[in-house]
Amino acid sequence: MELTARIHIEEGTYWADVPELPGCFASGDTLDELFESLQEGISLYLADEGGQGGPLHVATATLTDRPLTAA
């Protein structure tokens, strides 16, 4: 399964949302904390939706200071 995590920085804290999973988001004080929280949030979201759980892995992540725009 391939998912997109949009990563944001606000007031020194990181947060991310997953467009493919409406309402699924996570936050953390560091990127490591964010990725751990995001992995847990996605797993819980998929479990609630009856989807496939199991371990998730972050393949790539891009952090930018530019605003997100539609592709």
PDB file of C-alpha atoms in Angstrom:
ATOM      1  CA  MET A   1       0.000   0.000   0.000  1.00  0.00           C
ATOM      2  CA  GLU A   2       1.343   3.405  -0.925  1.00  0.00           C
ATOM      3  CA  LEU A   3       0.186   6.446   1.040  1.00  0.00           C
ATOM      4  CA  THR A   4       1.152  10.109   0.964  1.00  0.00           C
ATOM      5  CA  ALA A   5       2.048  11.955   4.162  1.00  0.00           C
ATOM      6  CA  ARG A   6       1.955  15.743   3.870  1.00  0.00           C
ATOM      7  CA  ILE A   7       4.358  17.088   6.495  1.00  0.00           C
ATOM      8  CA  HIS A   8       3.971  20.566   7.967  1.00  0.00           C
ATOM      9  CA  ILE A   9       5.885  22.610  10.542  1.00  0.00           C
ATOM     10  CA  GLU A  10       4.027  25.026  12.787  1.00  0.00           C
ATOM     11  CA  GLU A  11       5.588  26.814  15.731  1.00  0.00           C
ATOM     12  CA  GLY A  12       8.438  24.297  15.946  1.00  0.00           C
ATOM     13  CA  THR A  13       6.175  21.226  15.946  1.00  0.00           C
ATOM     14  CA  TYR A  14       5.728  18.786  13.073  1.00  0.00           C
ATOM     15  CA  TRP A  15       2.372  17.418  11.964  1.00  0.00           C
ATOM     16  CA  ALA A  16       1.235  15.387   8.977  1.00  0.00           C
ATOM     17  CA  ASP A  17      -1.972  14.310   7.322  1.00  0.00           C
ATOM     18  CA  VAL A  18      -2.663  11.456   4.923  1.00  0.00           C
ATOM     19  CA  PRO A  19      -4.924  12.545   2.035  1.00  0.00           C
ATOM     20  CA  GLU A  20      -5.861   8.963   1.143  1.00  0.00           C
ATOM     21  CA  LEU A  21      -7.166   8.410   4.702  1.00  0.00           C
ATOM     22  CA  PRO A  22      -9.489  11.337   5.570  1.00  0.00           C
ATOM     23  CA  GLY A  23      -9.095  12.406   9.194  1.00  0.00           C
ATOM     24  CA  CYS A  24      -5.821  10.531   9.675  1.00  0.00           C
ATOM     25  CA  PHE A  25      -3.115  12.783  11.056  1.00  0.00           C
ATOM     26  CA  ALA A  26      -0.256  12.747  13.539  1.00  0.00           C
ATOM     27  CA  SER A  27       2.120  15.134  15.281  1.00  0.00           C
ATOM     28  CA  GLY A  28       5.491  15.134  17.007  1.00  0.00           C
ATOM     29  CA  ASP A  29       8.165  17.419  18.384  1.00  0.00           C
ATOM     30  CA  THR A  30      10.789  15.786  16.132  1.00  0.00           C
ATOM     31  CA  LEU A  31      10.597  14.015  12.771  1.00  0.00           C
ATOM     32  CA  ASP A  32      11.313  10.703  14.512  1.00  0.00           C
ATOM     33  CA  GLU A  33       8.359  11.262  16.861  1.00  0.00           C
ATOM     34  CA  LEU A  34       6.183  12.328  13.921  1.00  0.00           C
ATOM     35  CA  PHE A  35       6.982   9.200  11.887  1.00  0.00           C
ATOM     36  CA  GLU A  36       6.354   6.942  14.891  1.00  0.00           C
ATOM     37  CA  SER A  37       3.038   8.661  15.606  1.00  0.00           C
ATOM     38  CA  LEU A  38       2.077   8.589  11.931  1.00  0.00           C
ATOM     39  CA  GLN A  39       2.801   4.878  11.640  1.00  0.00           C
ATOM     40  CA  GLU A  40       0.628   4.183  14.685  1.00  0.00           C
ATOM     41  CA  GLY A  41      -2.151   6.478  13.437  1.00  0.00           C
ATOM     42  CA  ILE A  42      -2.276   4.825  10.016  1.00  0.00           C
ATOM     43  CA  SER A  43      -2.326   1.352  11.573  1.00  0.00           C
ATOM     44  CA  LEU A  44      -5.215   2.327  13.871  1.00  0.00           C
ATOM     45  CA  TYR A  45      -7.108   3.991  11.019  1.00  0.00           C
ATOM     46  CA  LEU A  46      -6.806   0.912   8.820  1.00  0.00           C
ATOM     47  CA  ALA A  47      -7.794  -1.397  11.679  1.00  0.00           C
ATOM     48  CA  ASP A  48     -10.935   0.702  12.333  1.00  0.00           C
ATOM     49  CA  GLU A  49     -11.810   0.599   8.634  1.00  0.00           C
ATOM     50  CA  GLY A  50     -11.363  -3.171   8.467  1.00  0.00           C
ATOM     51  CA  GLY A  51      -8.325  -2.734   6.238  1.00  0.00           C
ATOM     52  CA  GLN A  52      -5.099  -4.621   6.360  1.00  0.00           C
ATOM     53  CA  GLY A  53      -3.013  -3.817   9.394  1.00  0.00           C
ATOM     54  CA  GLY A  54       0.533  -4.928   9.824  1.00  0.00           C
ATOM     55  CA  PRO A  55       3.806  -3.063   9.800  1.00  0.00           C
ATOM     56  CA  LEU A  56       4.085   0.093   7.727  1.00  0.00           C
ATOM     57  CA  HIS A  57       7.288   1.558   6.400  1.00  0.00           C
ATOM     58  CA  VAL A  58       8.048   5.108   5.308  1.00  0.00           C
ATOM     59  CA  ALA A  59       9.666   4.847   1.897  1.00  0.00           C
ATOM     60  CA  THR A  60      10.389   8.528   1.308  1.00  0.00           C
ATOM     61  CA  ALA A  61       9.481  11.846   2.853  1.00  0.00           C
ATOM     62  CA  THR A  62      10.040  15.329   1.502  1.00  0.00           C
ATOM     63  CA  LEU A  63      10.069  18.372   3.751  1.00  0.00           C
ATOM     64  CA  THR A  64       9.845  21.799   2.137  1.00  0.00           C
ATOM     65  CA  ASP A  65       9.271  25.347   3.247  1.00  0.00           C
ATOM     66  CA  ARG A  66       7.048  26.020   0.222  1.00  0.00           C
ATOM     67  CA  PRO A  67       3.247  25.826   0.537  1.00  0.00           C
ATOM     68  CA  LEU A  68       1.631  22.705  -0.873  1.00  0.00           C
ATOM     69  CA  THR A  69      -0.077  23.081  -4.235  1.00  0.00           C
ATOM     70  CA  ALA A  70      -2.290  20.745  -6.213  1.00  0.00           C
ATOM     71  CA  ALA A  71      -0.402  18.485  -8.615  1.00  0.00           C
TER      72      ALA A  71
END
